[in-house]
Coordinates of C-alpha atoms and ligand atoms in Angstrom, one line a residue:
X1 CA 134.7 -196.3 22.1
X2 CA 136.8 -199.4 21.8
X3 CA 139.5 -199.9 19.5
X4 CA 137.7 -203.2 18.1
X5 CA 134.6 -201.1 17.6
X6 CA 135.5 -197.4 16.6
X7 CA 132.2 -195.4 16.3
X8 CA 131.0 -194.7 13.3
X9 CA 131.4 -191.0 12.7
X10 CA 130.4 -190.8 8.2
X11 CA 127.4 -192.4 7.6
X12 CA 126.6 -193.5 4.0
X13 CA 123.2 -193.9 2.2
X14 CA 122.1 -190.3 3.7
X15 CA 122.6 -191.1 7.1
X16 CA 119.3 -192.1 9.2
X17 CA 117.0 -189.6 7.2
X18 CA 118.8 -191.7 4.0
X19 CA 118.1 -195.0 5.5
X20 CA 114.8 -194.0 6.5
X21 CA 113.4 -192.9 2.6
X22 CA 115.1 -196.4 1.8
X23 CA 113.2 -198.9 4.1
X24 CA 109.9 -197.3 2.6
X25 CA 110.9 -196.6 -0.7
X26 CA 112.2 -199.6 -1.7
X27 CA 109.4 -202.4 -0.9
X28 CA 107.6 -199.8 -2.7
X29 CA 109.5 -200.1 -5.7
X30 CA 109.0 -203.8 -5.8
X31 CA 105.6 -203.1 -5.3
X32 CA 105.2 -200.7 -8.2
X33 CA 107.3 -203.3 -10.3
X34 CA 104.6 -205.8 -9.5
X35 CA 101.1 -203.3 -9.7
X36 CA 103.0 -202.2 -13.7
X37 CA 103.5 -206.3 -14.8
X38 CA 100.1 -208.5 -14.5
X39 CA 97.4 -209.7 -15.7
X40 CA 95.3 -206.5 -15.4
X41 CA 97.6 -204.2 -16.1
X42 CA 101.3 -204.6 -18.2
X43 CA 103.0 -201.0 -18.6
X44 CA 103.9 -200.7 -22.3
X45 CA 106.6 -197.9 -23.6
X46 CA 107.2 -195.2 -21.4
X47 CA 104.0 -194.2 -20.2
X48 CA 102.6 -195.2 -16.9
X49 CA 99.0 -195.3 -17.3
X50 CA 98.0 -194.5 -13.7
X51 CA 94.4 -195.3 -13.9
X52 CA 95.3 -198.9 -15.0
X53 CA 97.8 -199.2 -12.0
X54 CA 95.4 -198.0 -9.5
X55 CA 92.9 -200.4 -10.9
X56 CA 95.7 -203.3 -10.3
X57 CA 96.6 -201.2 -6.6
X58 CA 92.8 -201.8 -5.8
X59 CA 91.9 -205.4 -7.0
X60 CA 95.8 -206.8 -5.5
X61 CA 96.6 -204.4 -2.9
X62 CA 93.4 -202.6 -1.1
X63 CA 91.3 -204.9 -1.7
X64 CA 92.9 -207.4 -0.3
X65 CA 95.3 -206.1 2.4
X66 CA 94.6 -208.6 5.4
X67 CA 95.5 -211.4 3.4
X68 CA 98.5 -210.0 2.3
X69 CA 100.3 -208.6 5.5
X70 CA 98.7 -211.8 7.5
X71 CA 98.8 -214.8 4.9
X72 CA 99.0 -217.9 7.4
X73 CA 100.0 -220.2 3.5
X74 CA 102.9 -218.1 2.6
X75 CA 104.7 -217.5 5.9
X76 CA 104.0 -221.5 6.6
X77 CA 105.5 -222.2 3.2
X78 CA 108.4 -219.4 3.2
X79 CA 109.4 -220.6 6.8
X80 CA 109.7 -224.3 5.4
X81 CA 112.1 -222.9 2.5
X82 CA 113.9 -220.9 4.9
X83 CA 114.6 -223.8 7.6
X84 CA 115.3 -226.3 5.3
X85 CA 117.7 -224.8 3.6
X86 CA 119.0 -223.7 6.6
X87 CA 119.7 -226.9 8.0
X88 CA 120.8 -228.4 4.5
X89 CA 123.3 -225.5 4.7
X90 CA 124.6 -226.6 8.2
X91 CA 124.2 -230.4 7.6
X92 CA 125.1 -231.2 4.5
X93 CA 128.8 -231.9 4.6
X94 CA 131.4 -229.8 2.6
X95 CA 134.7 -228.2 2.7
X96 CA 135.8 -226.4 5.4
X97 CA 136.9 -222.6 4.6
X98 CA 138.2 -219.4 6.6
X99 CA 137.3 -215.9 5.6
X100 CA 139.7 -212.8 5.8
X101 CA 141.5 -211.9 8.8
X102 CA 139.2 -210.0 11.2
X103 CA 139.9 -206.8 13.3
X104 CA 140.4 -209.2 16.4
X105 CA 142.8 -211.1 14.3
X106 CA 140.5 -214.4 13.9
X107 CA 139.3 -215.9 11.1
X108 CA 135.6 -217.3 10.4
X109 CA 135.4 -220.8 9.5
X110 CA 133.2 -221.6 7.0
X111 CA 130.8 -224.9 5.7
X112 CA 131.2 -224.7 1.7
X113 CA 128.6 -227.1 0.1
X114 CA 126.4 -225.0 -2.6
X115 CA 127.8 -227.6 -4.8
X116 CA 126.3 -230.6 -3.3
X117 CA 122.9 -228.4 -2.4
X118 CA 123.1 -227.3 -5.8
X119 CA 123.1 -230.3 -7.1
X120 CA 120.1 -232.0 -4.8
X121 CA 117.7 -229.3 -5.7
X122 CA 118.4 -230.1 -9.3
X123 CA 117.9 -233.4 -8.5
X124 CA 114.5 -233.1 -7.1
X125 CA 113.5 -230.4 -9.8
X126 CA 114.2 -232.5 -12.6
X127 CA 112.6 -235.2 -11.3
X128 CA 109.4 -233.9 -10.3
X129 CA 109.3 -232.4 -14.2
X130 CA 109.9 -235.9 -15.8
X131 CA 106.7 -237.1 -12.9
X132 CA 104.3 -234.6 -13.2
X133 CA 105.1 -232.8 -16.4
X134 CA 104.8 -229.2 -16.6
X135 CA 102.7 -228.9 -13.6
X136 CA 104.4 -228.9 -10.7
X137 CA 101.8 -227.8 -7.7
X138 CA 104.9 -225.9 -6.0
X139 CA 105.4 -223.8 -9.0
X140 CA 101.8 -222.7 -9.6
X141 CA 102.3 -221.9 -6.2
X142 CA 105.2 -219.4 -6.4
X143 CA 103.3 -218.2 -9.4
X144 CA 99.9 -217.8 -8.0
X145 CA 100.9 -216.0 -4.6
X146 CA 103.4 -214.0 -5.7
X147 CA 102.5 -211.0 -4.1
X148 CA 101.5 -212.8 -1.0
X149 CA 105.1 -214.2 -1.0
X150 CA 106.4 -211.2 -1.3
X151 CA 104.8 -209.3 1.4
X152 CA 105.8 -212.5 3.6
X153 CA 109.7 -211.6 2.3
X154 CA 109.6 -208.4 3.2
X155 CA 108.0 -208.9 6.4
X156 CA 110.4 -212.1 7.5
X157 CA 113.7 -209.5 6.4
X158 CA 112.0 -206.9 8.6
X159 CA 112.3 -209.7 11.5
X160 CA 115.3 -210.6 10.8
X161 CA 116.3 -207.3 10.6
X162 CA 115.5 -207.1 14.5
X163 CA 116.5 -210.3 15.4
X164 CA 120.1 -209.4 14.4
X165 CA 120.2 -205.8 15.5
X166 CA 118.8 -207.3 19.5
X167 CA 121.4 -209.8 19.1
X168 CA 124.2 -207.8 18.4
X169 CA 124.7 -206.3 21.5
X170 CA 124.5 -209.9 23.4
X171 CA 128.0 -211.0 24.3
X172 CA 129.7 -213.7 23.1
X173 CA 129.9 -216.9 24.3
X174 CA 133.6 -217.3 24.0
X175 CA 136.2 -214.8 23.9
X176 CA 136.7 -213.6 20.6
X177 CA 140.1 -212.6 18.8
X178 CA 141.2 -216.5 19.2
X179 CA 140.5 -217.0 22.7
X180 CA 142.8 -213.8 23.4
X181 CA 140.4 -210.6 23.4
X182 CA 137.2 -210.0 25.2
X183 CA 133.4 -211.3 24.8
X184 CA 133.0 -208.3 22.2
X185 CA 131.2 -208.9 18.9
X186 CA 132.9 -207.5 16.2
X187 CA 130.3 -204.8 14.5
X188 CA 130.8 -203.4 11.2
X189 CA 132.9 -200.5 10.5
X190 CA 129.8 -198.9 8.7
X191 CA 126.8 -200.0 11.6
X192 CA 128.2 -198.5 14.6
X193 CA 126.9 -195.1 14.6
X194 CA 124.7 -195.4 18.1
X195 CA 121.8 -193.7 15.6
X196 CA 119.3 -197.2 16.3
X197 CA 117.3 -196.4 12.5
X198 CA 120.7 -196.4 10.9
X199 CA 122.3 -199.3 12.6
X200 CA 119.7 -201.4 12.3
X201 CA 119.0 -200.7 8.6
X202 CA 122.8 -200.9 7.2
X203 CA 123.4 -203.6 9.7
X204 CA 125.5 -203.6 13.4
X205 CA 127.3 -206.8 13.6
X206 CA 129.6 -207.9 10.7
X207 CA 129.1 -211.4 11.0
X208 CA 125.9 -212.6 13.1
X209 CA 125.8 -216.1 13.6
X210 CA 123.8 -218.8 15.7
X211 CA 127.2 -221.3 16.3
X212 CA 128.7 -221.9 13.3
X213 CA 125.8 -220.9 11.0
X214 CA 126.6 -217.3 9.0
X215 CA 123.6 -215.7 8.8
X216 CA 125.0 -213.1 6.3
X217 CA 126.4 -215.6 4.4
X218 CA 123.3 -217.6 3.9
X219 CA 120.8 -215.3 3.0
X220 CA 122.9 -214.1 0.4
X221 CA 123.6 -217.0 -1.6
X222 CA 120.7 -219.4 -0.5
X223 CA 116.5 -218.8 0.0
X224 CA 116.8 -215.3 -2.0
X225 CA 118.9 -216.8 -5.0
X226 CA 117.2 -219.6 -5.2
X227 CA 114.1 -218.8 -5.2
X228 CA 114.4 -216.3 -8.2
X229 CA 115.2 -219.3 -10.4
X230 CA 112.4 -221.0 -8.8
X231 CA 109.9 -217.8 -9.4
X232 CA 111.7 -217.7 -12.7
X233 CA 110.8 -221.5 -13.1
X234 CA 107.0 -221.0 -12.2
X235 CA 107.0 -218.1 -14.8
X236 CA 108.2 -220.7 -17.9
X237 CA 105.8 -223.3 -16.5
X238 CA 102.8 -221.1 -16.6
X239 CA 103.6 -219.7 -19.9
X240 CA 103.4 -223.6 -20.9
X241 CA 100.0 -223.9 -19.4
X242 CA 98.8 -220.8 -21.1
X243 CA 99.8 -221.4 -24.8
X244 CA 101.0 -224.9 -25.2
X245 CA 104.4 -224.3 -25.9
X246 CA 107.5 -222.6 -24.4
X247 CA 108.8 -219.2 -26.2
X248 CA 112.5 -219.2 -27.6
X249 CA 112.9 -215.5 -25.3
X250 CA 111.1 -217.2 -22.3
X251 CA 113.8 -220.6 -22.3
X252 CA 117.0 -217.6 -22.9
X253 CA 115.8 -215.3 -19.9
X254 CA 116.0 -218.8 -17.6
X255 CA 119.0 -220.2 -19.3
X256 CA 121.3 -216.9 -18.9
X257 CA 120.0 -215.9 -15.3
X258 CA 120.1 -219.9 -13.6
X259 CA 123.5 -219.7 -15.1
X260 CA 124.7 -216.2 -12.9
X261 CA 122.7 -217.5 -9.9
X262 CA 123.8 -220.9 -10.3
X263 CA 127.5 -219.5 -10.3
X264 CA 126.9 -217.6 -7.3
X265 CA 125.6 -220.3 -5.5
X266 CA 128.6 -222.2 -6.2
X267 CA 131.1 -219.9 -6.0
X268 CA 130.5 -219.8 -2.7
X269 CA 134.3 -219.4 -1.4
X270 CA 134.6 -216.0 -3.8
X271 CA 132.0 -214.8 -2.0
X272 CA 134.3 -214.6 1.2
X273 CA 135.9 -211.5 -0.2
X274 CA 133.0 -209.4 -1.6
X275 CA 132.7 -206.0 0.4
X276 CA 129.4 -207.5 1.4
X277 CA 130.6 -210.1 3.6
X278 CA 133.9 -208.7 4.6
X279 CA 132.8 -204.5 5.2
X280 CA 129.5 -204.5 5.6
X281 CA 127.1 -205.4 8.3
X282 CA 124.0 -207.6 8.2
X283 CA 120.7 -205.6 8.7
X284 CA 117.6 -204.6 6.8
X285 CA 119.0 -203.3 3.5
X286 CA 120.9 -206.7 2.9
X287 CA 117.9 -208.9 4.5
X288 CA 115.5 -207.2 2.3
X289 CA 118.2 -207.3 -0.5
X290 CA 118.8 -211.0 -0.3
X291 CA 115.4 -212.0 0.6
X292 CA 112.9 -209.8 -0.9
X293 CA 114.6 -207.7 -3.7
X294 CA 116.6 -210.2 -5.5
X295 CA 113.8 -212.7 -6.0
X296 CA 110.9 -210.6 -6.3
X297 CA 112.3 -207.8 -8.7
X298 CA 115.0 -209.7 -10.6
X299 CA 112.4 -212.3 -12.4
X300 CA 110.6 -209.1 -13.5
X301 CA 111.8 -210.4 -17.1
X302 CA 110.1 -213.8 -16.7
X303 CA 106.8 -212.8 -15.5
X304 CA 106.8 -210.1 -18.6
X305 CA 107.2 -212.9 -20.7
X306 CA 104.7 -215.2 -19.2
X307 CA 102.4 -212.2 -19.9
X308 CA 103.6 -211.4 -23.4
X309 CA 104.9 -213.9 -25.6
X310 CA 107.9 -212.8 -27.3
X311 CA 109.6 -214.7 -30.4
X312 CA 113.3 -214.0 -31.3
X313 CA 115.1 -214.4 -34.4
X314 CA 118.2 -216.8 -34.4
X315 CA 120.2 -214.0 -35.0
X316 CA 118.9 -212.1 -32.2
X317 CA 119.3 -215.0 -30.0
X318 CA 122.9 -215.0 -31.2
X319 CA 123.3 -211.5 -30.3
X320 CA 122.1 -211.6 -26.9
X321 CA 124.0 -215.2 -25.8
X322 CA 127.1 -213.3 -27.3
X323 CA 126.6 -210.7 -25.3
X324 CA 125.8 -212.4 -21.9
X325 CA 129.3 -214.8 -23.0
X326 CA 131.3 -211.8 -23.1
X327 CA 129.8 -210.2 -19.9
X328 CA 130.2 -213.8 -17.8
X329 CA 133.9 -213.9 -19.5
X330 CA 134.6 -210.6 -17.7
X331 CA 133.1 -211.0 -14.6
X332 CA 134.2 -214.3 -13.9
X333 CA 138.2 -214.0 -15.6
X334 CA 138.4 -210.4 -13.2
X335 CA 137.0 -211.6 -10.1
X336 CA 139.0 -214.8 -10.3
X337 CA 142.4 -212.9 -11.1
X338 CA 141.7 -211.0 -7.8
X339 CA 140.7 -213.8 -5.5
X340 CA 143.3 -215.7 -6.8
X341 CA 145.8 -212.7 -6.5
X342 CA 144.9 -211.8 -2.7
X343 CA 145.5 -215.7 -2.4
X344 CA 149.3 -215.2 -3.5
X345 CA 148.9 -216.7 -6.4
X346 CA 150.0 -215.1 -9.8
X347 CA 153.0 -213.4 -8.3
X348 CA 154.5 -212.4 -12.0
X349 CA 151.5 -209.7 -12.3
X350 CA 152.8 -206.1 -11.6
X351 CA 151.2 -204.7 -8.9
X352 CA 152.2 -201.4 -6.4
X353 CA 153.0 -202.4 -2.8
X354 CA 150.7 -199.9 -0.1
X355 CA 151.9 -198.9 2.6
X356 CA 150.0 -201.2 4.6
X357 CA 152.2 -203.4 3.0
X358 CA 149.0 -205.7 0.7
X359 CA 149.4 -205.2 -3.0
X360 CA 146.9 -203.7 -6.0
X361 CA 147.0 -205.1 -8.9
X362 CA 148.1 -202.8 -12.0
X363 CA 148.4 -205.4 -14.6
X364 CA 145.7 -207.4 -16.3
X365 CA 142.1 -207.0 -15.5
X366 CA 142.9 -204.7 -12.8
X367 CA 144.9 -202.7 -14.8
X368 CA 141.9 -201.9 -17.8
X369 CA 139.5 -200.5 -14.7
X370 CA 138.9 -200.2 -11.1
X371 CA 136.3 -202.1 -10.9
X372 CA 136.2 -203.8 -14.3
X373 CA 134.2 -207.2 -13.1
X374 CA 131.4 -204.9 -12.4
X375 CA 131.5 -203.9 -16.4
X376 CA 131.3 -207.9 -17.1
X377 CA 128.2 -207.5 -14.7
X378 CA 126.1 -204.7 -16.2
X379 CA 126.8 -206.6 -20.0
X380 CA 125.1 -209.5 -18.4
X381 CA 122.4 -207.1 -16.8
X382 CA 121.7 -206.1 -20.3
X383 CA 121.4 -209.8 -22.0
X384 CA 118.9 -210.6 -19.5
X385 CA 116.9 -207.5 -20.8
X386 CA 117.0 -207.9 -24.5
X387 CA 114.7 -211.0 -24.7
X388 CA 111.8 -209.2 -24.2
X389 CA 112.6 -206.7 -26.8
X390 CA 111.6 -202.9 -27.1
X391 CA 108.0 -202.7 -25.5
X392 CA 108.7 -200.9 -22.4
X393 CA 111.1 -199.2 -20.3
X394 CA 109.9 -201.6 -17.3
X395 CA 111.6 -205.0 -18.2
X396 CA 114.9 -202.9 -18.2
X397 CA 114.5 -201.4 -14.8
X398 CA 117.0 -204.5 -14.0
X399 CA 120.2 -203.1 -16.2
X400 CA 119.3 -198.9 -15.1
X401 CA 118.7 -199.8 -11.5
X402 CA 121.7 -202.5 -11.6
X403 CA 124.2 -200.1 -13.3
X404 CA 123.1 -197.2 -10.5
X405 CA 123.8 -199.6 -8.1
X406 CA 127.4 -200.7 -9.4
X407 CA 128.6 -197.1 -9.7
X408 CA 127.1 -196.2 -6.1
X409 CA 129.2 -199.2 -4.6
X410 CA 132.6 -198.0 -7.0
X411 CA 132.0 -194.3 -5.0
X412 CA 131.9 -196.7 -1.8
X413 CA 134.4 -199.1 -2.6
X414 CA 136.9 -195.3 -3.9
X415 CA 136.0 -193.8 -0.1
X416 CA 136.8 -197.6 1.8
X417 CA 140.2 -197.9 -0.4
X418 CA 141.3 -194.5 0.0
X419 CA 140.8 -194.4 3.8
X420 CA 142.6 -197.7 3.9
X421 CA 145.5 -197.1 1.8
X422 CA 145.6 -194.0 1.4
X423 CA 148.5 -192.2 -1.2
X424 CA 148.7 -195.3 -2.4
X425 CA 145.0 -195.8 -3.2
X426 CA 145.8 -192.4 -5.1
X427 CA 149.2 -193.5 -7.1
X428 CA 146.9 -196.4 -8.1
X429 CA 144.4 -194.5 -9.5
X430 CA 146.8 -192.3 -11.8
X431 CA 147.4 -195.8 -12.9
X432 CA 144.7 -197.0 -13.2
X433 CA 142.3 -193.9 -14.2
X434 CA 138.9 -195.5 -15.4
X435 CA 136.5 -196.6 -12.7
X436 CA 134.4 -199.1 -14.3
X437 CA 134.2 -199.1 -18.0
X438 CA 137.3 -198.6 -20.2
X439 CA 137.8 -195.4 -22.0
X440 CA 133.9 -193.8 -20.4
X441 CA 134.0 -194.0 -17.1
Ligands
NDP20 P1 135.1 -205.9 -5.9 O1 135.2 -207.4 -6.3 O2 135.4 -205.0 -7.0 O3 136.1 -205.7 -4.7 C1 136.6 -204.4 -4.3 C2 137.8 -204.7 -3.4 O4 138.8 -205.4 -4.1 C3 138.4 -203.4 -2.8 O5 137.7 -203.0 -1.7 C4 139.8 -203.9 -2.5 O6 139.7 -204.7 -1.3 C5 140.1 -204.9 -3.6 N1 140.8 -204.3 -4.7 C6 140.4 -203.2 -5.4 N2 141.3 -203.0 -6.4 C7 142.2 -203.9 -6.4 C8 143.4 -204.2 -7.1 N3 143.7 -203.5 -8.1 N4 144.1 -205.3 -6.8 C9 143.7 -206.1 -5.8 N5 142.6 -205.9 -5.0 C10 141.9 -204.8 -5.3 O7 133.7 -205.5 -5.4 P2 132.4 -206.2 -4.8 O8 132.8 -207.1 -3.7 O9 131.5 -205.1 -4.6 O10 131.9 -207.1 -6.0 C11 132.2 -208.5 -6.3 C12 131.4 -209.0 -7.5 O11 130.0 -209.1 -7.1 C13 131.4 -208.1 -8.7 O12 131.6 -208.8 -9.8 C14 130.1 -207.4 -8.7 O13 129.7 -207.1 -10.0 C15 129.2 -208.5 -8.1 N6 128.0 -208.0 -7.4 C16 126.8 -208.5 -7.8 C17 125.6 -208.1 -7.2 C18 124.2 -208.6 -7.7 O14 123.2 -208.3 -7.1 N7 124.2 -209.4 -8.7 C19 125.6 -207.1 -6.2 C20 126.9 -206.6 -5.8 C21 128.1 -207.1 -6.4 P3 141.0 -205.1 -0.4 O15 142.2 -204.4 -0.9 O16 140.6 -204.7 1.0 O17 141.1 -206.6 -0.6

């Protein structure tokens, strides 16, 4: 046991036996979200009709099992995404910016330029509509292979998984801490329990990098992000192809969601503070997370539509781009008041000093709820579900399982803050009593 790297003696998510149900359960749930929305079978209401999905298990899944766990296309195409954006992420130039203060008492520089990648994908998106129309071969593509793609996800994040776990115990190249300490990575507080299942699936080292490259850091905002708008994207284009036109619900559900992910993309230097980057480690759940969860389960919306056209009202457009405004209002005004707080800006807010001797904000956003941006989130969750009205439970497994997640992390986020600051953690709760939504929870 070093001081850098205490052991991990609590582990969360059930431990290894936890972690274990996880890395089969979930690629299983994105499975399931995929056998319940296609062309053979579309889960309507509540009920599941199970002869229907083993029909679609049989004819996608069983049938066909080979080409899905060894599909030479997908992995050649998924490893061009990945690389190039890779090295558009190292290449392309941008600001220079430095994450929080580490346990050694560096700080991590990073290459902020989501902006000008942002901006070239657009570029090349836009003009490959105004070329070839709506038929863009790239898009029938995502479309097409979807379930090949994401096999190939899940398999790459399982890689990835041990490429970064093998690495972790490699020691540095230079002495860490500044030049001052040792050749010791620094792990995550959560990933060092010596249980190998458990480290490798919440992740061992905090920050793995090859040179300056954040591997963390890039998974989350870059191939996974992305290429839910792009899935998104091949869903409006093959609606097109299908019916000649493009539903009202269909251009909403891309609108509101390339808005958040575009915003995330961008807000790249926010990003530096989220417990993701600066708690937790990088291994299977975030890999699969980034690269296989985020894309494959959050355009569930879009490939309903595609597969049920839905019209809206104006006044239920209204409703629902009210409703996302609100939501984006709160998430964006409360996380900004809090990055821009921990920056030492907006001194005049009242806040309690810990005895650690950093402040928590009591007035403002912070003041309404503990965790009030992630209220702002779960409004959004629910405008992206509303476009495809009342048919089934299955195009709002995004808002349920979203929500779940949000107040699993709060109960993480309580236990992390309370161990860190302690009575003060507690005086700021009798503050500050509700957790997430004001006046409920
Ligand atoms: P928060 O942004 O809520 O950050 C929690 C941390 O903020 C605490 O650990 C503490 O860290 C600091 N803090 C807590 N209370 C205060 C206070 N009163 N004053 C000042 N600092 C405080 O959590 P996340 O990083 O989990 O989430 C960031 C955003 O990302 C949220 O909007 C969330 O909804 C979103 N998100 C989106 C996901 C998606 O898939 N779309 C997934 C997960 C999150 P410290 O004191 O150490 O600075």
């Amino acid at each position: 046991m070093t001081v850098l790297n205490p052991v991990t003696k609590t582990t969360e998510f059930g431990g290894p036996i936890g972690s274990l149900i996880l890395i089969i359960f979930l690629p299983l749930v994105t499975l399931f979200l995929f056998l319940a929305c296609n062309e053979i079978y579309l889960m309507e209401g509540f009920n599941l009709n199970l002869q229907l999905l083993k029909d679609a298990f049989n004819i996608y899944v069983y049938n066909d099992l080979n080409n899905l766990l060894f599909d030479y296309q997908s992995w050649k195409y998924y490893l061009y995404w990945f690389i190039s954006l890779a090295l558009l992420d190292v290449y392309i130039p941008g600001n220079e910016k430095f994450g929080i203060k580490l346990r050694d008492g560096s700080k991590l520089k990073y290459n902020i330029n989501g902006l000008q990648l942002v901006s070239l994908l657009l570029i090349i998106i836009c003009s490959r509509f105004y070329l070839l129309g709506f038929n863009l071969p790239e898009l029938n593509f995502l479309y097409d292979n979807f379930l090949n793609l994401m096999f190939t996800t899940w398999e790459f994040s399982i890689l990835l998984s041990f490429f970064v776990y093998f690495t972790s115990f490699i020691p540095l190249r230079n002495k860490n801490g500044n030049g001052n300490g040792n050749y010791e990575r620094i792990l995550s507080i959560n990933g060092n329990s010596k249980n190998i299942l458990f480290d490798w699936f919440i992740g061992r080292e905090l920050n793995p990098r090859i040179g300056d490259w954040d591997i963390k850091l890039f998974c989350e905002l870059r191939p996974g992000l992305l290429l839910w708008f792009l899935l998104n994207l091949s869903c409006l284009q093959r609606q097109f192809q299908k019916i000649g036109y493009i539903t009202n619900s269909m251009i909403l559900v891309n609108l509101l969601q390339f808005i958040y992910i575009i915003d995330g993309v961008l807000n790249e230097e926010g990003c530096l503070t989220m417990v993701d980057i600066t708690t937790d480690g990088f291994g299977f759940m975030l890999a699969f997370g980034d690269l296989c969860w985020v894309p494959f389960c959050y355009c569930l919306q879009a490939r309903y539509l595609t597969l049920k056209e839905i019209n809206l009202t104006n006044f239920e457009m209204l409703i629902i781009i009210l409703l996302m405004i609100i939501g984006f209002y709160i998430f964006k005004a409360s996380n900004n008041e809090k990055n821009n707080f921990r920056s030492g800006k907006l001194s005049n807010l009242k806040s309690i000093k810990t005895e650690r001797g950093t402040k928590l904000l009591i007035e403002g956003w912070w003041g309404i709820s503990q965790h009030i941006n992630y209220f702002g989130d779960m409004i959004i969750a629910l405008s992206w579900c509303l476009p495809t009205k009342f048919n089934t439970i299955l195009t709002y497994f995004y808002v349920i399982y979203f929500t779940s997640l949000l107040i699993h992390r709060q109960i993480r986020d309580d236990e992390k803050c309370f161990k860190k600051y302690g009575n003060s953690w507690i005086e700021y709760k009798k503050k500050v009593p509700y957790k997430i939504i004001p006046y409920v929870y």
